[in-house]
mmCIF file of C-alpha atoms and ligand atoms in Angstrom:
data_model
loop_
_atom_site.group_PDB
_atom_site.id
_atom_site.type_symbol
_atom_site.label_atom_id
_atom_site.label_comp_id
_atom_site.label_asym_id
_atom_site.label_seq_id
_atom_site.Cartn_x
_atom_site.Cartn_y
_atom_site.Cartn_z
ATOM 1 C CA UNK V 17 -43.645 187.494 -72.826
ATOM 2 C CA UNK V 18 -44.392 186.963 -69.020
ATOM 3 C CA UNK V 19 -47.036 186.434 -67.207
ATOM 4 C CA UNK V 20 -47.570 186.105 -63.076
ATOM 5 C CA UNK V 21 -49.327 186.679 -60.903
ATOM 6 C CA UNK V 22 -49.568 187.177 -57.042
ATOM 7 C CA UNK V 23 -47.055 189.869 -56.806
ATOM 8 C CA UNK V 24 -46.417 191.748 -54.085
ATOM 9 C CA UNK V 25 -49.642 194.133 -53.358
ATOM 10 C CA UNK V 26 -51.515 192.003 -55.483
ATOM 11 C CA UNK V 27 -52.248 189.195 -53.832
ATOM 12 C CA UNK V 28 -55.501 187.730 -55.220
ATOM 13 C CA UNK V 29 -58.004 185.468 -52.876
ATOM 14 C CA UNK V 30 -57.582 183.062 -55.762
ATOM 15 C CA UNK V 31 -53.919 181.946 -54.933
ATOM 16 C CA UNK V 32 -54.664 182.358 -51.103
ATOM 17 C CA UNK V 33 -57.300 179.699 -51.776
ATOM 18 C CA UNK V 34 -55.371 177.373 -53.762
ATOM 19 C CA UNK V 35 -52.782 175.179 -52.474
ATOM 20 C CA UNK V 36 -51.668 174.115 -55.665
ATOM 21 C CA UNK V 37 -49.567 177.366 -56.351
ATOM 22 C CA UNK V 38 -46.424 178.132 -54.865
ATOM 23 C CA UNK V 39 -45.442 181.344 -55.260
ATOM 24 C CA UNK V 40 -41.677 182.487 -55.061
ATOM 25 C CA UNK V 41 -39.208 184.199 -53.255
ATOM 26 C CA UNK V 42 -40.488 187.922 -55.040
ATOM 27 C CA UNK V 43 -44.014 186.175 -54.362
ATOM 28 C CA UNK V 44 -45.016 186.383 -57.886
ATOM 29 C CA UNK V 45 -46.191 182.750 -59.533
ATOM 30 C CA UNK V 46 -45.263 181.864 -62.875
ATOM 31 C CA UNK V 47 -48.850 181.853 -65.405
ATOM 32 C CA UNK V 48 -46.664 181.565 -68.770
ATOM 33 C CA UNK V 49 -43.742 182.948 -70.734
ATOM 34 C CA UNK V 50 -43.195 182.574 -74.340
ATOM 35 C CA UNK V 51 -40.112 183.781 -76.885
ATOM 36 C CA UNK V 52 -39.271 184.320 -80.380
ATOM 37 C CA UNK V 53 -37.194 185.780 -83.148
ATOM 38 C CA UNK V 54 -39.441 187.019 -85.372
ATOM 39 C CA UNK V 55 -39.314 190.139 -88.317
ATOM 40 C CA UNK V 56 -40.654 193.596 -87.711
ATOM 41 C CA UNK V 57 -43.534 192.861 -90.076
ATOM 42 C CA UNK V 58 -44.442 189.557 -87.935
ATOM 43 C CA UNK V 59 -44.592 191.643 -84.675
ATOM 44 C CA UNK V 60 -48.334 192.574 -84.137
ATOM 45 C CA UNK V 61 -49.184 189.512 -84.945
ATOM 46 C CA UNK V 62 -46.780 187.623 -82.498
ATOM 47 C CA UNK V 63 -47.661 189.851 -79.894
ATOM 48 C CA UNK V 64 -51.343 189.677 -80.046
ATOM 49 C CA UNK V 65 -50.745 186.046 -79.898
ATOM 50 C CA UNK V 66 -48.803 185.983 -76.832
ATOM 51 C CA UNK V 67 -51.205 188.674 -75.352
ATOM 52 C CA UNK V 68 -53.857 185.757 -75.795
ATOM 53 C CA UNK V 69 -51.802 182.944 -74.389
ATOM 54 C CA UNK V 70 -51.080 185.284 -71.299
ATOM 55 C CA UNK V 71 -54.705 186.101 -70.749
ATOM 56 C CA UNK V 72 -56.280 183.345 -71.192
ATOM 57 C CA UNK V 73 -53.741 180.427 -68.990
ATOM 58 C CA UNK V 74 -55.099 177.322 -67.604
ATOM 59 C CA UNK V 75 -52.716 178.325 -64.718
ATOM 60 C CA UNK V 76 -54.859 180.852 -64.121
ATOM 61 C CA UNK V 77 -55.152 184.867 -64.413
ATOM 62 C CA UNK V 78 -52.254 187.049 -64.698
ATOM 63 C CA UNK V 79 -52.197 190.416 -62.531
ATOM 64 C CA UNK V 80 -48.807 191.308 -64.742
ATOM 65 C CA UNK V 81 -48.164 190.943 -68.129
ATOM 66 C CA UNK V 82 -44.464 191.953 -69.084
ATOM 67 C CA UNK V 83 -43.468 191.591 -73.233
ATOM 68 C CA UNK V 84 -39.993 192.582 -73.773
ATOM 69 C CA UNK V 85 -39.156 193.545 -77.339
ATOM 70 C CA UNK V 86 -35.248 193.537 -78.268
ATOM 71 C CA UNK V 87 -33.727 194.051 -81.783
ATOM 72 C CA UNK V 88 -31.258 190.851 -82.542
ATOM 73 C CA UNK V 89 -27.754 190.833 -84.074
ATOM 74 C CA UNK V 90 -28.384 190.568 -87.842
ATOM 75 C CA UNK V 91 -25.808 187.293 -88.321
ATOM 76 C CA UNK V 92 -27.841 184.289 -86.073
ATOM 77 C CA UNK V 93 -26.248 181.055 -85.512
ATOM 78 C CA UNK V 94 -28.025 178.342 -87.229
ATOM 79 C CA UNK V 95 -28.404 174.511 -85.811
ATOM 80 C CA UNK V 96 -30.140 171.753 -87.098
ATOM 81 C CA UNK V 97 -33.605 170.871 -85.630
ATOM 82 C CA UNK V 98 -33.837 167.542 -83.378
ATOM 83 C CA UNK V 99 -36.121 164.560 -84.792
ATOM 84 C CA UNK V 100 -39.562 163.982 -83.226
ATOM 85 C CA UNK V 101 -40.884 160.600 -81.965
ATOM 86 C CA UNK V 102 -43.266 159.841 -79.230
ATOM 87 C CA UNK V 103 -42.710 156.897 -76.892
ATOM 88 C CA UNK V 104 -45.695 154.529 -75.651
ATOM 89 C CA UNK V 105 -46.373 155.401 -71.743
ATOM 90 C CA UNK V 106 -49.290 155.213 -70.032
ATOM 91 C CA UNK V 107 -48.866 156.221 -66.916
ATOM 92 C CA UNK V 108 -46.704 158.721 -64.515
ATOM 93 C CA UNK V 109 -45.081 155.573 -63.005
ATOM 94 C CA UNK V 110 -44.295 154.557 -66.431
ATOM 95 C CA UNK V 111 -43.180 157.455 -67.170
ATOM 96 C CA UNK V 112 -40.497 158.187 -64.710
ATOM 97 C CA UNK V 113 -39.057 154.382 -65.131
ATOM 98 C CA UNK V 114 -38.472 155.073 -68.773
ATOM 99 C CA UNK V 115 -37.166 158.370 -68.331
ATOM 100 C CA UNK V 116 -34.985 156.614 -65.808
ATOM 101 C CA UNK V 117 -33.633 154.267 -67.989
ATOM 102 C CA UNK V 118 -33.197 156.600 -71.100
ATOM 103 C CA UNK V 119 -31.295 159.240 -69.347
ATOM 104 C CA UNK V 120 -29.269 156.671 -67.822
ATOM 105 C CA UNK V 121 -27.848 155.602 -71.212
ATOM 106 C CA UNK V 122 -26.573 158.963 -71.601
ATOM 107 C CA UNK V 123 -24.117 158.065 -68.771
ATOM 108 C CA UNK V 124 -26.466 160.913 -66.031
ATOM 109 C CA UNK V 125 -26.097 159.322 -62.293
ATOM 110 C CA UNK V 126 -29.490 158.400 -60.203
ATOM 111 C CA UNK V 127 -28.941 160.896 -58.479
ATOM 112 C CA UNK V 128 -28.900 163.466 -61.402
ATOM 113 C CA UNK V 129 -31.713 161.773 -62.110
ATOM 114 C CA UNK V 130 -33.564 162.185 -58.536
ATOM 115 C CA UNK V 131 -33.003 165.752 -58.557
ATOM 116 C CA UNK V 132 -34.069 166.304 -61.790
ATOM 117 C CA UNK V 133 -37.464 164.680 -61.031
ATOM 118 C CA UNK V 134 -37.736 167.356 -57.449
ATOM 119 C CA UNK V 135 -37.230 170.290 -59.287
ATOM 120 C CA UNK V 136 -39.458 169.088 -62.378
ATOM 121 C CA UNK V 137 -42.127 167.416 -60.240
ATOM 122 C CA UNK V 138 -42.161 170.823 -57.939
ATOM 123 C CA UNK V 139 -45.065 172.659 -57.702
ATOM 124 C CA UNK V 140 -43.282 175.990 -56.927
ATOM 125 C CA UNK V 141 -43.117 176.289 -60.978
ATOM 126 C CA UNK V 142 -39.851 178.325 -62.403
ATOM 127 C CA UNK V 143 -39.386 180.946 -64.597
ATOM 128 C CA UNK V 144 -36.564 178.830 -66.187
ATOM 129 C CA UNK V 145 -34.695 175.454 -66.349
ATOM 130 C CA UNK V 146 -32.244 174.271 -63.608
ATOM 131 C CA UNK V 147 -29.321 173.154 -64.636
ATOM 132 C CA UNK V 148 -27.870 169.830 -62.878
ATOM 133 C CA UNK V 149 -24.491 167.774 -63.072
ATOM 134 C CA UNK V 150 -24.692 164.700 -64.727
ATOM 135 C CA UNK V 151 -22.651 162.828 -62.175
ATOM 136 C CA UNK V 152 -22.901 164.583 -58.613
ATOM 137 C CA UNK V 153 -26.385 165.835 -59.083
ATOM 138 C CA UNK V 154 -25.214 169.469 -58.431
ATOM 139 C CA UNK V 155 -27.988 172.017 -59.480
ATOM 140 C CA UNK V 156 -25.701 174.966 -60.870
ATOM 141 C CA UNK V 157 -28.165 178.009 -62.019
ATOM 142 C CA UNK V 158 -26.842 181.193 -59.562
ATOM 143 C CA UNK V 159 -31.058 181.563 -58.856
ATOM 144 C CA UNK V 160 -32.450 178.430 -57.938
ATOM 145 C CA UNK V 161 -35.686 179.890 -57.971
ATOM 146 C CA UNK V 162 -35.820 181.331 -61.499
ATOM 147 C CA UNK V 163 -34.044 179.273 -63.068
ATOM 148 C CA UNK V 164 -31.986 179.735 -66.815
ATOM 149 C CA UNK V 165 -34.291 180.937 -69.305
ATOM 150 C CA UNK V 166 -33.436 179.699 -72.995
ATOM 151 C CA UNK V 167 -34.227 182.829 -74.840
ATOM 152 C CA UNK V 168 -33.249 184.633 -78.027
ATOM 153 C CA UNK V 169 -34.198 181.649 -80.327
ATOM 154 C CA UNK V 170 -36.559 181.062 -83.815
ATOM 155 C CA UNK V 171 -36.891 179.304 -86.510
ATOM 156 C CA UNK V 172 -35.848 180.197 -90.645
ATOM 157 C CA UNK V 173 -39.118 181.263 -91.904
ATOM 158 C CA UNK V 174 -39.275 179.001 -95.161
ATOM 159 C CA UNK V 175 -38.408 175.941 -92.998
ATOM 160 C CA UNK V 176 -41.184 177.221 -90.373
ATOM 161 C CA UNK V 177 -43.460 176.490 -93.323
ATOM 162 C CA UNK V 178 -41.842 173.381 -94.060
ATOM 163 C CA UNK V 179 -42.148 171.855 -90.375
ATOM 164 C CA UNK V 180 -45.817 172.859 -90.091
ATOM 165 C CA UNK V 181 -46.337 170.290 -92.848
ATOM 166 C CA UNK V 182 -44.086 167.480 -91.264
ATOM 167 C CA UNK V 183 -45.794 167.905 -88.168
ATOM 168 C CA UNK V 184 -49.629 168.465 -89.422
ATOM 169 C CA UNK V 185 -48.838 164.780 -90.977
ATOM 170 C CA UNK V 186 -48.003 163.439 -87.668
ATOM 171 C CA UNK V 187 -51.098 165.543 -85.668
ATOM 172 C CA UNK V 188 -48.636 167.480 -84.201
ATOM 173 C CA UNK V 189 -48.333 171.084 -85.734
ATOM 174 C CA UNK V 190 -49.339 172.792 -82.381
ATOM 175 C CA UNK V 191 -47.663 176.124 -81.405
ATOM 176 C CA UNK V 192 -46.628 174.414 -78.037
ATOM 177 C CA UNK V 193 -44.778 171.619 -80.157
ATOM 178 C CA UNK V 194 -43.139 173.810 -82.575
ATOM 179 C CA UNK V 195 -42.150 176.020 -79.473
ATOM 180 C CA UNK V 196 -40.650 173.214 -77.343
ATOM 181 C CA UNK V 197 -39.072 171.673 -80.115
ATOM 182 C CA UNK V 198 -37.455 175.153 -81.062
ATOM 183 C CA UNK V 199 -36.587 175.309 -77.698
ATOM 184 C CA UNK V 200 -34.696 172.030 -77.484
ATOM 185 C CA UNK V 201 -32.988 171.913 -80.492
ATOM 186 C CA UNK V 202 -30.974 174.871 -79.852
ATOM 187 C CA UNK V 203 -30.187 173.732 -75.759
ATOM 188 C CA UNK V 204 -28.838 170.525 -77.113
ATOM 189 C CA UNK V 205 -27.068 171.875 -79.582
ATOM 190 C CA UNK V 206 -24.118 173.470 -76.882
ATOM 191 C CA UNK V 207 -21.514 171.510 -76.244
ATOM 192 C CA UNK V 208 -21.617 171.089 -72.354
ATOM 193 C CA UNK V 209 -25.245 170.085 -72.603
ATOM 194 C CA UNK V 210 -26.439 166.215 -72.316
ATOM 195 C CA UNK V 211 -30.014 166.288 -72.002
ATOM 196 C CA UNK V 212 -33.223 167.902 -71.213
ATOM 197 C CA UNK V 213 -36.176 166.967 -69.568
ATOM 198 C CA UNK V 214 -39.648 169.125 -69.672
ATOM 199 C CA UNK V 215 -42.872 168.392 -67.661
ATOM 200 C CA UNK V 216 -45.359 171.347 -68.468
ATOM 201 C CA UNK V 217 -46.743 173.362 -65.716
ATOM 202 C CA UNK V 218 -50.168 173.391 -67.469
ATOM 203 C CA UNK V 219 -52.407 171.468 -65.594
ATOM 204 C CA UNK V 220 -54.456 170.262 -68.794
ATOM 205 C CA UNK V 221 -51.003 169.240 -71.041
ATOM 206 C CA UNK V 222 -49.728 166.028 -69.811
ATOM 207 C CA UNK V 223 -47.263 165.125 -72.509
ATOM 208 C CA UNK V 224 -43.492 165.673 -71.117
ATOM 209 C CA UNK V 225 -40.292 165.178 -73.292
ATOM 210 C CA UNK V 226 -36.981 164.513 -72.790
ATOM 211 C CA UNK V 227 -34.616 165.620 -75.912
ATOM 212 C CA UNK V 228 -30.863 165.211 -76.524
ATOM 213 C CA UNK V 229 -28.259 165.576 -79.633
ATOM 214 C CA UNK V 230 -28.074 161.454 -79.711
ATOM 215 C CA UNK V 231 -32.195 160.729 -79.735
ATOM 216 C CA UNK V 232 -33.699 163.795 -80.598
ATOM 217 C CA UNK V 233 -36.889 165.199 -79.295
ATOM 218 C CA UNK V 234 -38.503 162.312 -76.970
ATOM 219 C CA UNK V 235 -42.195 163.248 -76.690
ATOM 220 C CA UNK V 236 -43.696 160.969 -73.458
ATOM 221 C CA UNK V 237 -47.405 161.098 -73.230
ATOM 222 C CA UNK V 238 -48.847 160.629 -69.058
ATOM 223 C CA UNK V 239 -46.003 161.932 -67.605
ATOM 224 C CA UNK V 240 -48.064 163.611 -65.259
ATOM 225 C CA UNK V 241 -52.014 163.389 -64.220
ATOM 226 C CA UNK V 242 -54.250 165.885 -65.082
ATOM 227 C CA UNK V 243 -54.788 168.533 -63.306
ATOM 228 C CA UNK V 244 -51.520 168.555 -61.668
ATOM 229 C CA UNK V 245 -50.309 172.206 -61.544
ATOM 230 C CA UNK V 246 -46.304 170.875 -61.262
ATOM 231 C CA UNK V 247 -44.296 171.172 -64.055
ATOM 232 C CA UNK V 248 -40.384 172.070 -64.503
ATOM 233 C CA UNK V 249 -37.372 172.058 -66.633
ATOM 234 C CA UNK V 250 -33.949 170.716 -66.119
ATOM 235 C CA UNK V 251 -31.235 171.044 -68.438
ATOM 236 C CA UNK V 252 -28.123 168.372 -67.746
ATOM 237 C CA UNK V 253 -25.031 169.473 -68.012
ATOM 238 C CA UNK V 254 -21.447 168.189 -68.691
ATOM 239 C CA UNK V 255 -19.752 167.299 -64.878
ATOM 240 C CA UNK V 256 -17.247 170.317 -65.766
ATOM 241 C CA UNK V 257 -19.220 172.667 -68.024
ATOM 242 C CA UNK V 258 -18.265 175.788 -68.466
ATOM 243 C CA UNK V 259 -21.431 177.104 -66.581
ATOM 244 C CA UNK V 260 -21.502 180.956 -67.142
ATOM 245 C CA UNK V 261 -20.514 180.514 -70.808
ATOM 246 C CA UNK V 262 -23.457 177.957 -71.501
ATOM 247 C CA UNK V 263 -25.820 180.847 -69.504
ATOM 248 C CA UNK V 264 -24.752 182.837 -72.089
ATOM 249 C CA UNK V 265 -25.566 180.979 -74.715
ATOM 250 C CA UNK V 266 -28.888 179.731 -73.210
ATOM 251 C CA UNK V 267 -29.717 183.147 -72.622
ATOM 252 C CA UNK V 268 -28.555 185.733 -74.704
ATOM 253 C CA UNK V 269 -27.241 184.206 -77.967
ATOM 254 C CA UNK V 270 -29.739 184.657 -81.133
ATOM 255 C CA UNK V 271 -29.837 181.044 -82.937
ATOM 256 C CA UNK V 272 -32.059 180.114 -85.968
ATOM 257 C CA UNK V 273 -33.487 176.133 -85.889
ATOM 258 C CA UNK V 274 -33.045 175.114 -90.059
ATOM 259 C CA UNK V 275 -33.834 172.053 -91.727
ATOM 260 C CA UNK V 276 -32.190 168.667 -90.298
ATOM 261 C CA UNK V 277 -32.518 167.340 -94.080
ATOM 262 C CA UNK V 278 -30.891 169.602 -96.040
HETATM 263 P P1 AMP B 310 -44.043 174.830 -70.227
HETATM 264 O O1 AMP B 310 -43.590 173.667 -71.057
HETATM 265 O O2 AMP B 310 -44.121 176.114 -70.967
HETATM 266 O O3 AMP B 310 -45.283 174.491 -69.444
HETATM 267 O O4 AMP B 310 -42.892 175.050 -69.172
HETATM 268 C C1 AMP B 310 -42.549 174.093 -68.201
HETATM 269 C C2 AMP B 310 -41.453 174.655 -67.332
HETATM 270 O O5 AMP B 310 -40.308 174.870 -68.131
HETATM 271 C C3 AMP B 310 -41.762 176.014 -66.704
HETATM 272 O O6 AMP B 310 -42.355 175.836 -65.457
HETATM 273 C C4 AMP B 310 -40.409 176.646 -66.575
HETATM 274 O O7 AMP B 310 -39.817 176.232 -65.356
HETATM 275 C C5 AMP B 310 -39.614 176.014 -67.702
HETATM 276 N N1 AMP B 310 -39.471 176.892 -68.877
HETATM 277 C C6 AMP B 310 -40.449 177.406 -69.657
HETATM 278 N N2 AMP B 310 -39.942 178.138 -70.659
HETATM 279 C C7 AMP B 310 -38.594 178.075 -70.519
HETATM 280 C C8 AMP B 310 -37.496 178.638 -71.233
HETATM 281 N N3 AMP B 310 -37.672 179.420 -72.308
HETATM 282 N N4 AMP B 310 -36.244 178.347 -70.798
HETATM 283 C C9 AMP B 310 -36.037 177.571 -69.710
HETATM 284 N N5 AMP B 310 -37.036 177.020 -69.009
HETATM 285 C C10 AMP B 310 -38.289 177.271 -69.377
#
C-alpha cells in the first residue's frame, strides 16, 4: 500500500500551509506505505486494514491511495527473526550519542554515521531506505529521493501467532512492531548488509531502532521529539557490496521471518 499526497494537480492548501512537509521531485509527499505476504483468504482483511492506516495518517490526508496486489513464488526463503530489546534514552541528544557509539562498534565510519543521521533526520520523508557505505559514507540507491523499498516479505503464520504472545508479554505486540521487526530481520539477514537505522516519519511515534545480525532489533525510545514530521531509513552496507544484487533482494525477493528458537 501507498499513500501521498500533494501530487501534481492536487496540490492541497494543507501542504502549501505547512512547512513541515517536503514534497519530492514528482511533488507527491509520502503519508504511509505498508507490505505483506499474506494468503488469498487473509486478503480482505489485510487490505481493509491498510485502507485504514492510509486514511486515517497522523501525516496527514492522502489524495492517492495505490495497493498493489502480486501473487509470490510458492518456495519463500526463510530467515530467522532478530531479538528485541529496548535501550534506556531519554532524549534526542541521547539518542544520537548512543546510536553513535553502537554503530561504531560495527566498524561504520563518522561519516557513515553523519550521513545517515541527514537523510534520517530529513524532513523531505522517502518512499524507501538509502543505502550508505560503511566506510566512505557513499549513499548508493540509483534514486536518492525514493529510496530502496524492502518489499516482498511476511511472516510463517503459526509463528505470527507465536510472536504476538512474546511480544504482548513485553507490551509490545503492536502492528508497527511486528512490521518493523519483519522488516529488519529479513534486511539484515543479506550478506552485504551491516546495519539499519529507522526514525519514523510519524510525528506522534518517537521510538527509533537500529537492528543488525550481531545485536538484533535495538528499539531506542526519544529518538526524536514529538511532533517532528522527519523520519528516514538507512540501510548500511558492506564498502564493496554488490549493490544491484542486494536491490534485488531488498526488493523483489519473497522471504518468510520463522522462529529464532527453533
Ligand atoms: P515508518 O517507520 O513507517 O514511519 O518509516 C520511516 C521511513 O522508513 C519512511 O520515511 C521511509 O523513508 C522508510 N521506509 C518505510 N517503509 C520502508 C520499506 N518497506 N523499505 C525501506 N524503507 C522504508
Amino acid at each position: 500500500m501507498r499513500a501521498s499526497k500533494g501530487a501534481k494537480g492536487h496540490k492541497s492548501l494543507e501542504q502549501k500551509k505547512d512547512s513541515r512537509l517536503q514534497p519530492d521531485a514528482n511533488d507527491t509527499i509520502h503519508i504511509s506505505g505498508a507490505e505483506g505476504i499474506f494468503n488469498e483468504e487473509e486478503l480482505s482483511r489485510i487490505l481493509s486494514r491498510y485502507l485504514k492506516r492510509a486514511m486515517k495518517h497522523s501525516r496527514g490526508n492522502p489524495d492517492r491511495i495505490t495497493l498493489t496486489i502480486e501473487r509470490v513464488a510458492d518456495v519463500l526463503h526463510t530467515v530467522p527473526i532478530l531479538t528485541i530489546t529496548t535501550l534506556e534514552c531519554d532524549s534526542p541528544e541521547r539518542a544520537k550519542l548512543l546510536i553513535t557509539e553502537k554503530l561504531s562498534e560495527l566498524g561504520i565510519s563518522k561519516t557513515a554515521i553523519k550521513t545517515a543521521f541527514d537523510t534520517a533526520c530529513s524532513t523531505s520523508t522517502m518512499r524507501g531506505a538509502a543505502l550508505v557505505k560503511m566506510i566512505s559514507g557513499n549513499r548508493s540507491e540509483p534514486d536518492k529521493l525514493r529510496g530502496v523499498r524492502a518489499s516482498r516479505l511476511g511472516i510463517e503464520k503459526e509463528f505470527n501467532r507465536k510472536l504476538s504472545k512474546r511480544l504482548s508479554r513485553i507490551g509490545l505486540n503492536t502492528d508497527r512492531v511486528k512490521e518493523a521487526l519483519i522488516l529488519a530481520s529479513k534486511v539484515a539477514h543479506h550478506k552485504d548488509i551491516v546495519a539499519e537505522l529507522c526514525i519514523s516519519d510519524d510525528p506522534v511515534y518517537t521510538i527509533g531502532y537500529i537492528a543488525s545480525s550481531t545485536h538484533g532489533y535495538q528499539r531506542i525510545p526519544n529518538i526524536k521529539n514529538s511532533g517532528d514530521m522527519s523520519g528516514g531509513r538507512v540501510f548500511f552496507i558492506k564498502e564493496d557490496a554488490d549493490v544491484l544484487s542486494l536491490i534485488k533482494y531488498l526488493e523483489k525477493t519473497p522471504v518468510l521471518i520463522v522462529d529464532n528458537k527453533q
